[in-house]
Amino acid sequence: MVREEYKLLDRVSSPRDLKKLSLEELRLYCDELRRYIIEACSVNPGHLASSLGTVELSAALHYVFETPDDKLVWDVGHQTYAHKIITGRRGAFATKRRLGGISGFPRMSESEYDAFGGGHASVSISAAFGMAKAAELRGERRKVVAVIGDGSMTGGLAFEGLNNAGASKTTDLLVILNDNHMAIDQATGALKNYLLRISTSEHYNRFKQRLWRLMSHTPWLLRLCQKAGNAVKQGLLNNSNLFESLNFRYFGPVDGHDLKALVCTLRALRDIPGPKLLHVMTVKGKGYLPAEHDQSVWHAPGCFNPDTGERISAPGSVARYQDVFGETLLELARRDRRVVGVTPAMPTGCSMNILMREMPDRCFDVGIAEGHAVTFSAGLAAAGMVPFCNIYSTFMQRAYDNVIHDVAIQDLPVVMCLDRGGLVGEDGVTHHGVFDMAAFGAVPGLVIAAPMNELELRNLMYTALQYGHPFMIRYPRGCGEGAPWRGAAFEALPVGRGRRLREGRDVALVTVGTAGNAAARAAARLSAEGAEVAHYDLRYAKPLDEELLDEAGRRFRCVVTVEDGCLRGGVGEAVTAFFNDRGYEVHVERLGIGDRWVEHGTPAQLQAQCGFDEESILRTLRAALAGLHPASKEALPA
């Protein structure tokens, strides 16, 4: 249970209350806020370490700026738990990420303090610049702040925003770079090294500390510094400042856990017009030693004991799909020197760290840059390698153009592995991987495979390696079905060929991917009741197994399709079109995700809500049987 002895936390239900605290009280409030986040997340998991790192920054921003009139735009949203609690959602915080509860990310529909929704990285600067430009056009004096992590700053969209905003010298925009050398895993790339050089420059930091102490009491010196800043920074850092070259005035680095320095700095910057960037150094997991020592694991640790730091694992030994991917990739890399791995900042999240540990020279973390990951993979493939490019389904949406132009048109052997396909659960609407089969199904020459279990994922990866053309494999988050896979001999699965799992003569199930497991259980239950339900697993969303569908079209008057993806443009729609084109008089009931947004909850809850869990499939099959055999309607169980 979450303890309730929070003297200062109980006094603050809005930023207006926060402003009544003294700076010393604000520091104590942050201590209580951090402890509350730890305790609440121990029983209702979420993104812990990122939010612990921004407790003081969140408090300082609301302390200095006039929110919600002033706008705070948070990048991604992993770092916003303190912001949510400060802005009146402490009572609802226990419901975060649960069905019917508040989101784990900023949502405009949830609070007036959430100026812009977040879920994918690198969007904050572009969105904040749009808001700042709108305020300028409307003659409003509001301030706009974008808070972006150093991991998100590796995304190309962030630099597009900086480039555009820097050219608008009259637009009042503050970008806060929250630098903790981490994305979800350790930050990578040249930008990380550049920021590290700035933050560890002894001469620059000594000068900066003296300057800020003077500036806080001397307005005329602040104005002078504005004019001389470029030359000073370039001289001390021995290079032109990247952000200054984009016409952003650069300030920092500042200790992101020193409340007094943060408040002082933000107050000074609030009165400086034009585009500016404040470099803030924070520690991911700050204030909770287990999270500080293992920041990647504690990014989203699940349930844990807040006193001991012991993580509470769910029972069971069934492998996660991501680990099947990671271990199989390593096996394939040992067999074939052409195999390499590519991931945009998710080596732990997709288990590519398994390959990275043994073969670091054949595994590439490119930062939060999905489009680059795909085109980089295309370049590797054009030069004779076989890249396995692993990107979460929801994030692959950002690389759609790259898949079409750089991989598919050129017919390059890139294996695109889409982790988190389907309804992912508690991360909610921004993270569900529901569009992949519909979106990529329109791309000529692209194979789209969806395994039904762990062994099929393993074999499809082997198949993709042998295939030599663009190949996409999508699989869900979480644990598999318990199918034995580790050490199994590799088998190439014929491209575009499915399989008949169950014979039947009354009604047919046609499924794709892991949604077929619930369908198989529903069919087995009906079989025990005397009904005969045939079950066909397509295995490939594209190309469809025409021979299998011809059989279903000839033999059945009613077919039920099931997919863990959107119905509009999905596999069920393609199956219906196939029957229509061939002239089969078949009634098709399509189960999947309708034309609406699906919020957060457990995968089981959301599948039931969308109508393709085992019970929903069972109801649909019974209704189909009753329609085909009206006389037997009363004999069927309700």
XYZ file of C-alpha atoms in Angstrom:
638
model
C 0.000 0.000 0.000
C 1.125 3.573 -0.683
C 1.789 5.460 2.544
C 0.003 8.771 3.109
C 2.295 10.749 5.433
C 3.185 13.469 2.958
C 2.936 16.843 4.635
C 3.932 19.045 1.713
C 2.591 16.768 -1.003
C -0.839 16.978 0.626
C -0.738 20.779 0.378
C -0.135 20.892 -3.378
C -2.899 20.039 -5.811
C -1.943 22.516 -8.549
C 0.990 24.677 -9.698
C -0.711 27.578 -7.928
C -0.210 25.762 -4.610
C 3.371 24.957 -5.557
C 4.199 28.636 -5.979
C 3.255 29.270 -2.330
C 6.196 27.173 -1.123
C 9.568 28.636 -0.226
C 12.600 27.273 -2.065
C 13.492 25.143 0.960
C 9.941 23.827 1.137
C 10.081 23.150 -2.596
C 13.175 21.006 -2.062
C 11.424 19.006 0.669
C 8.336 18.721 -1.529
C 10.484 17.168 -4.272
C 11.790 14.608 -1.780
C 8.220 13.627 -0.910
C 7.183 13.621 -4.565
C 10.039 11.308 -5.491
C 9.184 8.909 -2.653
C 5.520 8.918 -3.676
C 6.372 8.073 -7.304
C 8.575 5.179 -6.157
C 5.895 3.770 -3.843
C 3.064 4.202 -6.342
C 5.039 2.607 -9.178
C 6.066 -0.333 -6.990
C 2.471 -1.611 -7.044
C 1.258 -0.085 -10.323
C 4.233 -0.280 -12.712
C 5.241 2.327 -15.212
C 8.196 4.314 -16.531
C 10.011 4.898 -13.271
C 13.643 5.898 -13.801
C 12.940 8.636 -16.369
C 10.379 10.318 -14.135
C 12.636 10.143 -11.084
C 15.246 12.054 -13.044
C 12.917 14.994 -13.761
C 11.337 15.592 -10.332
C 13.243 18.830 -9.643
C 12.983 19.986 -13.256
C 9.203 19.459 -13.292
C 8.785 21.321 -10.004
C 11.025 24.198 -11.100
C 9.177 24.625 -14.397
C 5.777 24.860 -12.748
C 7.257 27.071 -10.006
C 8.632 29.606 -12.484
C 6.216 29.529 -15.419
C 2.499 30.380 -15.390
C 1.107 27.040 -16.466
C -1.288 26.201 -18.056
C -1.220 29.606 -19.810
C 2.460 29.036 -20.451
C 2.876 25.773 -22.351
C 5.098 22.832 -21.413
C 5.637 20.282 -24.185
C 7.199 17.045 -22.947
C 8.990 14.795 -25.398
C 7.939 11.100 -25.385
C 6.265 11.342 -21.977
C 8.374 8.822 -20.040
C 9.495 11.705 -17.827
C 6.132 13.211 -16.866
C 4.948 11.482 -13.669
C 6.010 14.400 -11.460
C 4.327 16.792 -13.897
C 1.087 14.814 -13.708
C 1.052 14.778 -9.905
C 1.879 18.494 -9.620
C -0.975 19.328 -12.000
C -3.770 17.822 -9.921
C -3.628 14.134 -10.847
C -2.208 12.685 -7.663
C -5.576 11.135 -6.786
C -5.784 9.479 -10.199
C -2.128 8.468 -10.302
C -2.886 5.026 -8.866
C -4.997 4.349 -11.999
C -2.290 5.230 -14.527
C -2.023 2.800 -17.457
C -5.000 0.797 -16.147
C -8.238 0.292 -18.043
C -10.309 3.451 -17.588
C -7.482 5.239 -15.718
C -5.185 8.066 -16.730
C -2.546 7.613 -19.392
C 1.124 7.071 -18.673
C 1.862 9.770 -21.256
C 0.742 13.396 -21.737
C -2.731 13.628 -23.266
C -4.400 16.885 -24.266
C -7.811 15.367 -23.553
C -6.739 14.472 -20.011
C -5.552 17.831 -18.646
C -5.198 21.449 -19.686
C -1.629 21.196 -18.375
C -0.775 18.618 -21.058
C -0.146 21.099 -23.832
C 0.624 18.410 -26.410
C 0.282 14.637 -26.477
C 3.403 12.501 -26.329
C 4.323 8.901 -27.006
C 6.898 8.899 -29.802
C 10.255 10.634 -29.538
C 11.646 13.875 -30.962
C 8.358 15.729 -31.561
C 8.507 18.337 -28.777
C 10.576 21.027 -30.489
C 8.468 21.091 -33.657
C 5.206 21.138 -31.682
C 6.431 23.789 -29.240
C 7.686 25.962 -32.080
C 4.243 25.738 -33.674
C 2.647 26.878 -30.414
C 5.165 29.686 -29.958
C 4.638 30.876 -33.516
C 0.851 30.805 -33.008
C 1.228 32.914 -29.849
C 3.371 35.387 -31.783
C 0.838 35.611 -34.612
C -2.022 36.120 -32.156
C -0.167 38.739 -30.142
C -0.128 36.598 -26.976
C 2.688 36.882 -24.452
C 2.684 33.264 -23.297
C 5.909 31.315 -22.901
C 6.441 27.934 -24.562
C 8.915 25.351 -23.294
C 9.929 22.058 -24.936
C 11.574 19.450 -22.690
C 13.525 16.892 -24.710
C 15.906 14.154 -23.598
C 19.330 13.607 -25.098
C 18.078 10.265 -26.462
C 15.216 11.973 -28.307
C 17.622 14.604 -29.596
C 19.175 11.887 -31.785
C 15.999 11.821 -33.877
C 16.071 13.742 -37.127
C 12.750 15.454 -36.397
C 14.342 17.223 -33.422
C 16.938 18.815 -35.700
C 14.312 19.724 -38.273
C 12.529 21.596 -35.484
C 15.720 23.289 -34.288
C 16.636 24.306 -37.821
C 13.230 25.847 -38.496
C 12.789 27.505 -35.102
C 16.307 28.948 -35.133
C 15.493 30.837 -38.312
C 12.633 32.624 -36.521
C 14.575 34.988 -34.288
C 11.490 36.782 -32.954
C 9.684 33.641 -31.766
C 9.946 33.123 -28.009
C 10.839 29.445 -27.487
C 12.824 27.707 -24.751
C 14.150 24.205 -25.420
C 15.347 22.309 -22.358
C 17.750 19.501 -23.199
C 17.429 16.974 -20.375
C 20.787 15.227 -20.640
C 21.319 12.004 -18.675
C 23.386 10.129 -21.315
C 20.495 7.675 -21.646
C 17.588 6.873 -23.901
C 16.070 3.604 -22.684
C 19.523 2.084 -22.998
C 22.834 3.933 -22.921
C 22.859 6.807 -25.413
C 24.987 6.320 -28.520
C 26.408 8.326 -31.376
C 28.314 11.504 -32.064
C 25.763 13.751 -30.332
C 26.329 11.923 -27.045
C 30.070 12.572 -27.301
C 29.478 16.208 -28.199
C 27.204 16.777 -25.205
C 29.651 14.970 -22.941
C 32.440 17.254 -24.122
C 30.354 20.326 -23.312
C 29.263 19.038 -19.909
C 32.792 18.072 -18.857
C 34.662 21.143 -20.154
C 36.466 22.334 -17.021
C 37.189 25.867 -18.233
C 33.717 26.402 -19.654
C 31.892 25.125 -16.593
C 34.004 27.189 -14.182
C 33.300 30.289 -16.243
C 29.621 29.422 -16.539
C 29.121 29.026 -12.786
C 30.691 32.420 -12.069
C 28.707 34.060 -14.847
C 25.344 32.732 -13.698
C 25.968 33.834 -10.115
C 26.599 37.356 -11.360
C 23.748 37.326 -13.854
C 21.156 36.388 -11.232
C 21.707 39.764 -9.531
C 22.802 41.959 -12.441
C 20.261 42.470 -15.248
C 22.585 44.630 -17.337
C 25.213 41.867 -17.268
C 22.594 39.404 -18.443
C 21.910 41.592 -21.481
C 25.632 41.965 -22.141
C 26.088 38.206 -21.929
C 23.353 37.738 -24.507
C 25.384 39.779 -26.987
C 28.759 38.263 -26.158
C 27.676 34.667 -25.545
C 28.561 33.247 -28.940
C 32.162 34.382 -28.884
C 32.716 33.310 -25.269
C 31.342 29.794 -25.802
C 33.196 29.245 -29.044
C 36.470 30.310 -27.470
C 36.120 28.157 -24.365
C 34.892 25.063 -26.173
C 37.421 25.397 -29.038
C 34.591 24.750 -31.514
C 31.447 26.462 -32.678
C 28.497 25.442 -30.535
C 26.123 23.181 -32.455
C 23.013 24.870 -31.061
C 24.389 28.379 -31.508
C 25.069 27.520 -35.152
C 21.320 26.857 -35.470
C 20.632 30.339 -34.008
C 19.673 29.066 -30.550
C 21.279 30.855 -27.629
C 22.889 28.098 -25.603
C 22.907 28.180 -21.776
C 24.297 25.570 -19.434
C 24.990 22.944 -18.510
C 23.078 23.292 -15.239
C 22.661 20.672 -12.492
C 19.107 19.420 -12.970
C 18.809 18.387 -9.326
C 19.896 21.744 -7.860
C 16.526 23.416 -7.348
C 17.929 26.835 -6.461
C 20.112 26.930 -9.585
C 17.252 25.655 -11.760
C 14.767 28.237 -10.485
C 17.313 31.042 -10.798
C 18.255 30.003 -14.345
C 14.680 29.536 -15.551
C 13.669 32.943 -14.175
C 16.543 34.567 -16.058
C 15.753 32.723 -19.305
C 12.048 33.503 -19.055
C 12.824 37.132 -19.845
C 15.174 36.492 -22.768
C 13.344 36.704 -26.123
C 13.878 34.476 -29.138
C 14.900 30.824 -29.438
C 17.169 29.530 -26.657
C 18.316 26.177 -25.307
C 19.091 25.260 -21.710
C 21.308 22.208 -21.228
C 20.290 20.450 -17.982
C 22.268 17.525 -16.548
C 20.166 14.934 -14.697
C 20.544 11.382 -13.434
C 18.060 8.803 -14.672
C 16.610 7.076 -11.598
C 17.797 9.893 -9.296
C 17.111 9.313 -5.600
C 16.514 5.557 -5.806
C 19.777 3.616 -5.755
C 18.587 0.477 -7.603
C 17.347 2.672 -10.471
C 20.523 4.765 -10.520
C 22.719 1.646 -10.682
C 20.764 -0.161 -13.428
C 19.009 2.544 -15.400
C 17.970 0.414 -18.373
C 16.230 -2.226 -16.237
C 14.539 0.407 -14.074
C 13.256 2.350 -17.062
C 10.127 0.193 -16.707
C 10.848 -2.385 -13.978
C 7.401 -3.831 -13.310
C 6.318 -4.382 -9.702
C 8.990 -4.217 -7.010
C 9.589 -3.892 -3.268
C 10.274 -0.169 -2.738
C 12.291 -0.785 0.429
C 14.632 -3.468 -0.922
C 14.532 -2.838 -4.658
C 13.671 -6.492 -5.278
C 11.727 -6.845 -8.524
C 8.626 -9.029 -8.377
C 8.484 -11.222 -11.460
C 5.332 -12.837 -12.742
C 5.331 -16.633 -12.318
C 6.031 -18.875 -15.266
C 8.998 -19.809 -17.426
C 7.576 -19.290 -20.925
C 9.993 -17.335 -23.112
C 9.186 -13.851 -24.323
C 8.934 -13.400 -28.072
C 11.660 -10.766 -27.955
C 14.060 -13.270 -26.363
C 13.221 -15.852 -29.020
C 14.180 -13.183 -31.541
C 17.387 -12.246 -29.712
C 18.672 -15.789 -29.224
C 17.723 -16.865 -32.748
C 19.446 -13.829 -34.246
C 22.650 -14.770 -32.460
C 22.408 -18.339 -33.802
C 21.876 -17.081 -37.344
C 24.786 -14.654 -37.004
C 27.052 -17.506 -35.927
C 25.992 -19.490 -39.009
C 26.121 -16.701 -41.582
C 28.680 -13.865 -41.592
C 26.303 -11.679 -43.612
C 23.862 -11.376 -40.688
C 23.931 -8.090 -38.763
C 21.509 -6.473 -36.325
C 20.157 -2.892 -36.439
C 17.948 -1.212 -33.836
C 16.933 2.399 -33.122
C 17.891 2.737 -29.420
C 16.124 -0.468 -28.298
C 18.794 -3.192 -27.887
C 17.422 -4.266 -24.499
C 13.773 -3.686 -25.412
C 13.987 -6.019 -28.403
C 16.704 -8.333 -26.935
C 19.247 -7.472 -29.607
C 21.622 -6.938 -26.687
C 22.119 -10.728 -26.826
C 23.876 -10.344 -30.191
C 25.506 -7.107 -29.057
C 27.260 -8.793 -26.136
C 28.855 -11.523 -28.270
C 29.328 -9.706 -31.583
C 29.373 -5.951 -30.891
C 30.898 -5.244 -34.308
C 27.874 -6.794 -36.037
C 25.171 -4.988 -34.062
C 24.265 -1.340 -34.551
C 22.260 0.897 -32.216
C 21.601 3.938 -34.399
C 19.775 6.065 -31.810
C 16.133 7.114 -31.937
C 16.093 7.328 -35.713
C 13.745 4.783 -37.255
C 13.901 6.103 -40.796
C 17.690 6.081 -40.695
C 17.655 2.550 -39.242
C 15.732 1.264 -42.267
C 17.793 3.134 -44.875
C 21.054 2.215 -43.122
C 19.874 -1.398 -43.283
C 19.133 -0.947 -46.987
C 22.686 0.294 -47.500
C 24.066 -2.742 -45.662
C 21.910 -5.030 -47.820
C 22.983 -3.307 -51.036
C 26.578 -4.087 -50.070
C 25.973 -7.783 -49.495
C 24.900 -8.046 -45.858
C 21.588 -9.375 -44.502
C 20.428 -6.923 -41.834
C 17.787 -7.849 -39.288
C 16.304 -4.431 -38.506
C 14.222 -4.618 -35.319
C 11.797 -1.758 -34.707
C 8.648 -1.727 -32.576
C 5.599 -1.830 -34.829
C 4.323 1.559 -33.650
C 7.714 3.169 -34.329
C 8.059 1.572 -37.765
C 5.181 3.837 -38.797
C 7.756 6.643 -38.819
C 9.845 4.808 -41.427
C 7.077 4.044 -43.926
C 8.666 6.024 -46.757
C 12.059 4.417 -46.114
C 10.564 0.927 -46.317
C 8.916 1.714 -49.649
C 11.645 3.693 -51.394
C 14.858 2.361 -49.934
C 14.013 -1.316 -49.381
C 10.971 -2.479 -51.365
C 11.447 -0.647 -54.666
C 15.070 -1.781 -54.767
C 14.158 -5.340 -53.751
C 16.819 -5.475 -51.022
C 17.084 -8.398 -48.575
C 16.309 -6.441 -45.405
C 14.561 -8.449 -42.690
C 12.312 -6.055 -40.780
C 11.309 -7.501 -37.418
C 8.361 -5.644 -35.896
C 8.274 -6.259 -32.160
C 5.135 -5.300 -30.194
C 2.758 -6.042 -33.058
C -0.902 -5.826 -32.026
C -2.329 -4.476 -28.773
C 0.590 -3.891 -26.417
C -1.422 -3.141 -23.282
C -0.666 -0.483 -20.692
C 1.381 1.879 -22.886
C -1.835 2.532 -24.736
C -2.920 4.270 -27.891
C 0.453 5.672 -28.966
C 2.186 2.316 -28.674
C -0.275 -0.249 -30.052
C 1.130 -1.890 -33.182
C -2.184 -2.223 -34.978
C -1.539 -0.625 -38.381
C 1.396 -2.640 -39.703
C -0.389 -5.347 -41.727
C -2.801 -2.850 -43.280
C -0.181 -0.178 -43.972
C 2.568 -2.389 -45.345
C 0.204 -4.790 -47.077
C -0.087 -2.231 -49.873
C 3.654 -2.306 -50.629
C 4.494 -4.446 -53.694
C 7.100 -7.160 -53.287
C 7.084 -7.075 -49.477
C 6.428 -10.339 -47.626
C 4.617 -9.944 -44.277
C 4.737 -12.908 -41.919
C 3.050 -13.343 -38.531
C 4.093 -16.352 -36.425
C 1.570 -18.125 -34.245
C 4.129 -19.192 -31.623
C 7.810 -19.126 -30.654
C 8.926 -21.940 -32.970
C 7.315 -20.241 -35.944
C 9.094 -16.976 -35.141
C 12.396 -18.840 -35.089
C 11.686 -20.562 -38.394
C 10.406 -17.404 -40.065
C 13.655 -15.630 -39.192
C 15.535 -18.507 -40.849
C 13.167 -18.351 -43.832
C 13.761 -14.615 -44.190
C 17.534 -15.136 -44.213
C 17.201 -17.617 -47.084
C 14.612 -15.607 -49.022
C 16.796 -12.804 -50.393
C 14.046 -10.176 -50.781
C 12.270 -7.657 -48.477
C 10.753 -9.591 -45.573
C 8.749 -8.341 -42.585
C 7.957 -10.390 -39.459
C 5.547 -9.002 -36.871
C 5.086 -10.541 -33.429
C 3.585 -9.405 -30.128
C 4.884 -8.138 -26.831
C 5.119 -10.579 -23.942
C 5.403 -14.311 -23.505
C 4.790 -16.998 -26.079
C 2.597 -20.072 -26.051
C 5.130 -22.458 -24.562
C 6.008 -24.108 -27.878
C 9.435 -25.816 -27.679
C 11.842 -23.775 -29.777
C 15.237 -23.513 -28.137
C 17.693 -25.753 -29.986
C 15.125 -26.875 -32.542
C 16.399 -27.558 -36.056
C 15.729 -24.675 -38.442
C 13.016 -25.176 -41.047
C 12.321 -22.896 -43.992
C 8.589 -22.189 -44.199
C 7.315 -21.799 -47.791
C 6.593 -18.147 -48.463
C 2.910 -17.444 -48.931
C 1.773 -20.840 -47.649
C -0.385 -21.378 -44.568
C -1.689 -24.555 -42.976
C -4.909 -26.270 -41.988
C -4.895 -26.720 -38.205
C -8.326 -28.309 -37.774
C -10.742 -30.128 -40.058
C -14.397 -29.125 -40.010
C -17.514 -28.842 -42.127
C -19.772 -26.259 -40.430
C -17.841 -22.989 -40.339
C -14.219 -21.970 -40.987
C -11.812 -19.858 -38.966
C -9.100 -18.030 -40.910
C -6.492 -16.441 -38.651
C -3.106 -14.805 -38.853
C -0.473 -14.484 -36.126
C -0.860 -15.096 -32.418
C -4.585 -14.213 -32.504
C -4.931 -17.716 -33.904
C -4.211 -19.226 -30.494
C -7.377 -17.835 -28.941
C -9.261 -18.928 -32.057
C -7.849 -22.453 -31.736
C -9.039 -22.689 -28.128
C -12.510 -21.459 -29.105
C -12.688 -24.015 -31.923
C -11.652 -26.801 -29.554
C -14.401 -25.859 -27.109
C -17.017 -25.940 -29.851
C -15.679 -29.256 -31.085
C -16.223 -30.679 -27.616
C -19.844 -29.527 -27.925
C -20.287 -31.375 -31.230
C -19.760 -28.539 -33.714
C -17.199 -28.902 -36.505
C -15.090 -25.776 -36.990
C -12.241 -25.804 -39.501
C -9.230 -23.641 -38.685
C -6.789 -22.252 -41.237
C -3.644 -20.378 -40.107
C -2.477 -18.140 -42.951
C 0.975 -17.568 -41.421
C 1.534 -14.827 -44.037
C -0.516 -11.648 -44.213
C 1.073 -11.157 -47.623
C 1.122 -12.994 -49.969
C -2.066 -14.815 -49.026
C -2.233 -18.583 -49.445
C -4.629 -18.723 -52.389
C -4.804 -22.518 -52.392
C -5.890 -22.550 -48.752
C -8.462 -19.803 -49.342
C -9.795 -21.553 -52.424
C -10.467 -24.582 -50.246
C -12.260 -22.455 -47.654
C -14.266 -20.644 -50.339
C -15.424 -23.888 -51.936
C -16.329 -25.683 -48.719
C -17.892 -23.082 -46.411
C -20.769 -20.641 -46.519
C -19.448 -18.740 -43.483
C -15.849 -17.805 -42.638
C -14.692 -15.950 -39.506
C -11.375 -14.107 -39.802
C -9.357 -13.075 -36.728
C -6.391 -10.700 -36.624
C -4.597 -8.609 -33.993
C -4.634 -5.529 -36.184
C -6.941 -2.937 -37.700
C -9.819 -4.319 -39.755
C -9.814 -1.488 -42.268
C -7.312 -2.566 -44.915
C -6.418 -5.621 -42.871
C -6.142 -9.322 -43.577
C -9.860 -10.007 -43.122
C -10.640 -7.388 -45.739
C -8.095 -8.970 -48.114
C -9.659 -12.414 -47.555
C -13.129 -11.005 -48.261
C -11.845 -9.396 -51.470
C -10.286 -12.711 -52.506
C -13.588 -14.569 -52.106
C -15.411 -11.845 -53.996
C -12.895 -11.855 -56.851
C -13.183 -15.641 -57.177
C -16.973 -15.568 -57.093
C -17.348 -17.566 -53.877
C -20.650 -16.971 -52.065
C -19.168 -16.763 -48.593
C -20.332 -14.633 -45.690
C -17.264 -13.291 -43.854
C -17.306 -12.133 -40.223
C -14.153 -10.121 -39.528
C -12.815 -9.878 -35.968
C -10.049 -7.455 -35.065
C -9.661 -3.798 -34.206
C -12.336 -1.463 -35.514
C -11.981 2.057 -36.822
C -11.317 3.680 -33.455
C -8.533 4.440 -31.004
C -7.876 1.833 -28.338
C -6.734 3.181 -24.981
C -4.682 1.443 -22.278
C -5.387 -1.672 -20.253
C -4.035 -5.203 -20.132
C -3.814 -6.961 -23.505
C -6.507 -9.414 -22.374
C -8.856 -6.567 -21.408
C -8.288 -4.755 -24.687
C -8.711 -7.870 -26.824
C -12.033 -8.499 -25.087
C -13.014 -4.867 -25.589
C -12.194 -5.118 -29.300
C -14.028 -8.421 -29.640
C -11.372 -10.950 -30.621
C -10.494 -12.699 -27.365
C -11.426 -16.365 -26.919
C -14.910 -15.657 -25.557
C -15.693 -13.161 -28.313
C -14.557 -15.603 -30.995
C -16.665 -18.306 -29.376
C -19.766 -16.068 -29.414
C -19.180 -15.200 -33.065
C -18.784 -18.851 -34.047
C -21.947 -19.841 -32.175
C -23.888 -17.065 -33.870
C -22.550 -18.209 -37.242
C -23.540 -21.804 -36.538
C -26.999 -20.721 -35.413
C -27.418 -18.765 -38.651
C -26.361 -21.735 -40.733
C -28.428 -24.258 -38.774
C -31.434 -22.415 -37.269
C -32.993 -25.642 -36.034
C -30.011 -26.331 -33.803
C -29.978 -22.838 -32.267
C -31.531 -23.916 -28.969
C -29.033 -26.765 -28.581
C -26.050 -24.415 -28.578
C -24.835 -23.201 -25.144
C -25.349 -19.518 -24.453
